[in-house]
Amino acid sequence: MKWMWNPKFEAMDREELEQIQLERLQATLHHAYRHVPFYRELFDRVGLGPGDILSLQDLREVPFTTKEDLLQGFPYSFFAVPLTKVARIHTSSGTTGKPVVVGYTKRDLQYWAHLNARILMAGGLGERDVLQISFNYGLFTGGFGFHAGAELLGATVIPASAMSITRQINIMMNFKATALVSLPSHALRIGHRLQEMGIDPRGLSLKVGFFGAEPWSEATRKQIEDHLLIKALDNYGLAEVGGPGVSYECEYRQGLHISEDHFYPEIIDPATGEVLDPGQEGELVLTTLTKEAFPVLRFRTGDLTSLNNEPCECGRTLVRMARVKGRVDDMLIIRGINLFPSQIEDVLLSFQVGPNYLIRLYREEGLDQVEVQVESILTGREEKDALAKRIERDLADKLGLEMKVVLVAPGSIEASSGKQQVVVDEREI
Amino acid sequence: MKWMWNPKFEAMDREELEQIQLERLQATLHHAYRHVPFYRELFDRVGLGPGDILSLQDLREVPFTTKEDLLQGFPYSFFAVPLTKVARIHTSSGTTGKPVVVGYTKRDLQYWAHLNARILMAGGLGERDVLQISFNYGLFTGGFGFHAGAELLGATVIPASAMSITRQINIMMNFKATALVSLPSHALRIGHRLQEMGIDPRGLSLKVGFFGAEPWSEATRKQIEDHLLIKALDNYGLAEVGGPGVSYECEYRQGLHISEDHFYPEIIDPATGEVLDPGQEGELVLTTLTKEAFPVLRFRTGDLTSLNNEPCECGRTLVRMARVKGRVDDMLIIRGINLFPSQIEDVLLSFQVGPNYLIRLYREEGLDQVEVQVESILTGREEKDALAKRIERDLADKLGLEMKVVLVAPGSIEASSGKQQVVVDEREI
C-alpha cells in the first residue's frame, strides 16, 4: 500500500470492484437516461431501457457515443444537472470551431481531486513536496486537475502557468520544486535549456515528473530523465470524460492503471465496434461511473491501446492500459494541441494553393515541428517567399500553431488514388 | 443584510470589531516575532516586544515594512510556517527581477475564498450565476482569488484565462455568463470589440462586472457600463497582503469597504510616516490580522487613498477607502503590469541611446498605450527605424509590454535640473 492514495479502491478485490462498477453503472445509466435527451433517444432507438443492463457485459448493447455527438450538444445539452448545480466549466482543446463543453458538480470536482491525488501519490509525492504545475490553467482541464489533486495531497503547489521556459527554470531552482507537471515536450525543452545555460541538474531539487496531454515515446522518456535527473511518469485523461485522472503509471511503469471505480474501459475493433479481449489492441472506449454533471456512455476516445488484467507488482488490482501511441482517426496531437489535417487543408485552399500537399511532422530538440509542403504555380523566389509567409501567419492565427510552409512545383507531391497519404510522421513516437 | 456574505463580520458593531482586531493583531505580532527573523530584528531594534502592543493605537510604534524589505527575503524568508504547511505559492507581478513570493496555508486559502466571496456577493452574485473569470491564473493572485470565492459562493465558474478577446466574447455569449471578472481595460476592449462586431449587448446575459488590479477612472466605469450594459464594481488587493479581497465596493459604490476583520488599515503621510486622520489623503498601510504563512506588519502599499468611517447605506460597518488613483512612488501600472521608468531606462541605455527620454502614457480605445521618446544621434531614416524596432523588441522581451519607440533629435527632450519628469500620463485616470 506504499504510495497509494486510495488503497481501498486501488487494490480492491476484483469481484468487489465489479460489483461497485455495476451499481455505479446502473445509477449512471438511469441518471443519463432521465436527464440527457440524447441518451434517452439513444436507448429508445435500440429498444433498451436503462434497467435492462443487469451486468457489466450487458453494457455492450448500448450504442457508442462519439465526439461528434458531444459537439452536437454545444454548449450545455449533455449536462445531466441544472446549470445551478454546475460548479465549473471546462472544454476540450480543439484548435478551431466549437469545443466540447464539460461541466462538474461539486462532487465531480471532489472525485476529480482524488483521481489526480492518485497520480501524484503513485509517483511518491506527499505533503513535504513542492509541485510546479506548468500546464495552462483555464478551460483546459490539465492545470486545474493536477492542482486539485496536489492540494488534496497537501503538497505545496506552484501554479507556474503561462510563462517562458527560462522563468520556469528560475522558479524551479529558486522555489526548490521537487516535482513537475507538464507536457513531455515542455519538460524536454526545459532540459535542453538547462544544458544551454550550463546548469547542472544535480543542483535542482526535482525528483519526479508527471507528463501527459500528448503522446510521447520511451526515447523521449529517457531524454527527459537524463536531462532532468528525474523519474518521468505517464498519465492519461481527456476532457470529454473529465480531464487528467483516467489512468496513471505506478513506480513499475508497466502500463497505466485505469481508475476503474470511476471509469469502465472497453477495447473495441474500431472498424466493427466488436469488444476485444485483454491483450488485443484496439480503440479505448470509456463509460463514466460517477459523473453527475457530464456522464458519458461508451465514449469512443479515438486512442489505440490494449488492456492488461495481470496483477501488477505495485499491489494495485486496477487494470492497466498500454501507453497510447496512435489514433484511430487522423487527428494529430502536436505540442498538446489537437489538429486534423483537414484544418490545414482549409487554410491552404483559402490561398488557392494545393490541392496536393504534405504535412511533415518531425522533432527538433525534442520539440514537435510541422512542415507543410504545398504545390503552387508561382515561380519567382520573392513572390513564393511572400506567399509562404502569409500562409504561415494565417495557419498560426487560425490553428494556434507555428508551422513552416514550403511551396513546391506542381507535380512534386504524388497524388495517390484513393485516400491521399497527407501526413508523414517522423517523430518516432 | 441583503447581498452580504459574512454579515456577522461585515456589519459588526465597531467596538466588537476592534476587540477582534486587537486579539488577532496580538496573535499576528507574536506569530511574526517568533517565526520571521526580519520582524524579530525589527522589534528588537526599536526595543519593543510583541507583548507591548496593548491597543490598536500602539501599533504605531512598530516600524513600517516596505516592498524592498519583502524582496530581501526572496524567496521564503518571510514565511512564518515551515514549507510543508504551505499549500500554495503566489508572487507579485513585477515585470523583471525577483518578485515578492507569498505563501498560503490551507487556512489562509479558506479565508481568502471568504474574502473573495464577499466581493462577489456585494455585487449581487449567488449560486444561480455564471461567472466568467478572465484574469490569468498562475502565480498572479487575481485568477485564483476570485475562483475560490466563486466556488465557495456556489456560482458556476468559467475559468476563461489566456485567450483572445474574440474567444472571450464567444464564451460570454454561448455559455450565458451573467458576471465578469477582469481588468477594467480588458472589459473595455471587450465592449469595443462587441461594437465592432455589431453585437447588441442586450443579447448578453451579463449583469455585473468586478474589476481591479489596475487603476481606473469613473469615466472608464461609465464606458464599461454603457458598452456592456452592466454594473461595474471596483475592488482592491495586492499580492503582498494576499491578493484580491482587501476591499470592495457595495451596490452604493461610495468607496471600497475594507475587510477590517482580516486587515488593519492606516493612512500615513508618505513623507513623515505620521498616521493621518479619516478623510485625509495619504499612503495606505496594511497589517494582516489572520495570515499564517505570510503575515505582514504595517506594509506600505504605495497607494494613495483616504478612509471614511461614516456608516454606509448598505449596512456594512467596515471602513471605506477612496478609490486608488495615485501612487507614492513612480511605479506605473499599465494593463495590470507594474513597471518602473528605471526599467525602461535600463533597456534604452543598453542600446546607447538617451540619457534623455520621455515615457508618454495614453489611451487608445480605452486601452493603455506607451510611447517612449528617446534622443539619438542617428539621422538616416532607415537606420532610425531599424534601431527603434530593435529597442521595441527588447522592451517587449524584457518587460512583457508592447511599447512604441520614437527616436528624436538630441536636445528635443528638455532635461530639467533635479529629478527629471520622465513620465507624461495622459490617461485621465
mmCIF file of N, CA and C in Angstrom, chain B residues 21 112 156 184 254 275 307 327:
data_model
loop_
_atom_site.group_PDB
_atom_site.id
_atom_site.type_symbol
_atom_site.label_atom_id
_atom_site.label_comp_id
_atom_site.label_asym_id
_atom_site.label_seq_id
_atom_site.Cartn_x
_atom_site.Cartn_y
_atom_site.Cartn_z
ATOM 1 N N GLN B 21 -10.084 42.768 16.251
ATOM 2 C CA GLN B 21 -8.866 43.224 15.574
ATOM 3 C C GLN B 21 -7.666 43.168 16.513
ATOM 4 N N TRP B 112 -9.148 33.391 2.317
ATOM 5 C CA TRP B 112 -9.072 34.104 1.037
ATOM 6 C C TRP B 112 -10.348 33.881 0.226
ATOM 7 N N THR B 156 -21.438 29.086 -10.928
ATOM 8 C CA THR B 156 -20.761 28.290 -11.942
ATOM 9 C C THR B 156 -19.564 29.088 -12.439
ATOM 10 N N PRO B 184 -10.164 46.250 -15.780
ATOM 11 C CA PRO B 184 -11.091 47.203 -16.402
ATOM 12 C C PRO B 184 -10.741 47.461 -17.875
ATOM 13 N N GLN B 254 -19.744 53.961 -2.905
ATOM 14 C CA GLN B 254 -19.242 55.188 -2.278
ATOM 15 C C GLN B 254 -17.964 54.846 -1.523
ATOM 16 N N VAL B 275 0.669 59.019 11.180
ATOM 17 C CA VAL B 275 -0.662 58.489 10.864
ATOM 18 C C VAL B 275 -1.662 59.632 10.729
ATOM 19 N N LEU B 307 -9.520 57.283 4.239
ATOM 20 C CA LEU B 307 -10.507 56.409 4.874
ATOM 21 C C LEU B 307 -11.759 57.185 5.268
ATOM 22 N N ARG B 327 -0.093 56.933 -6.888
ATOM 23 C CA ARG B 327 0.945 56.182 -6.195
ATOM 24 C C ARG B 327 1.898 57.145 -5.508
#
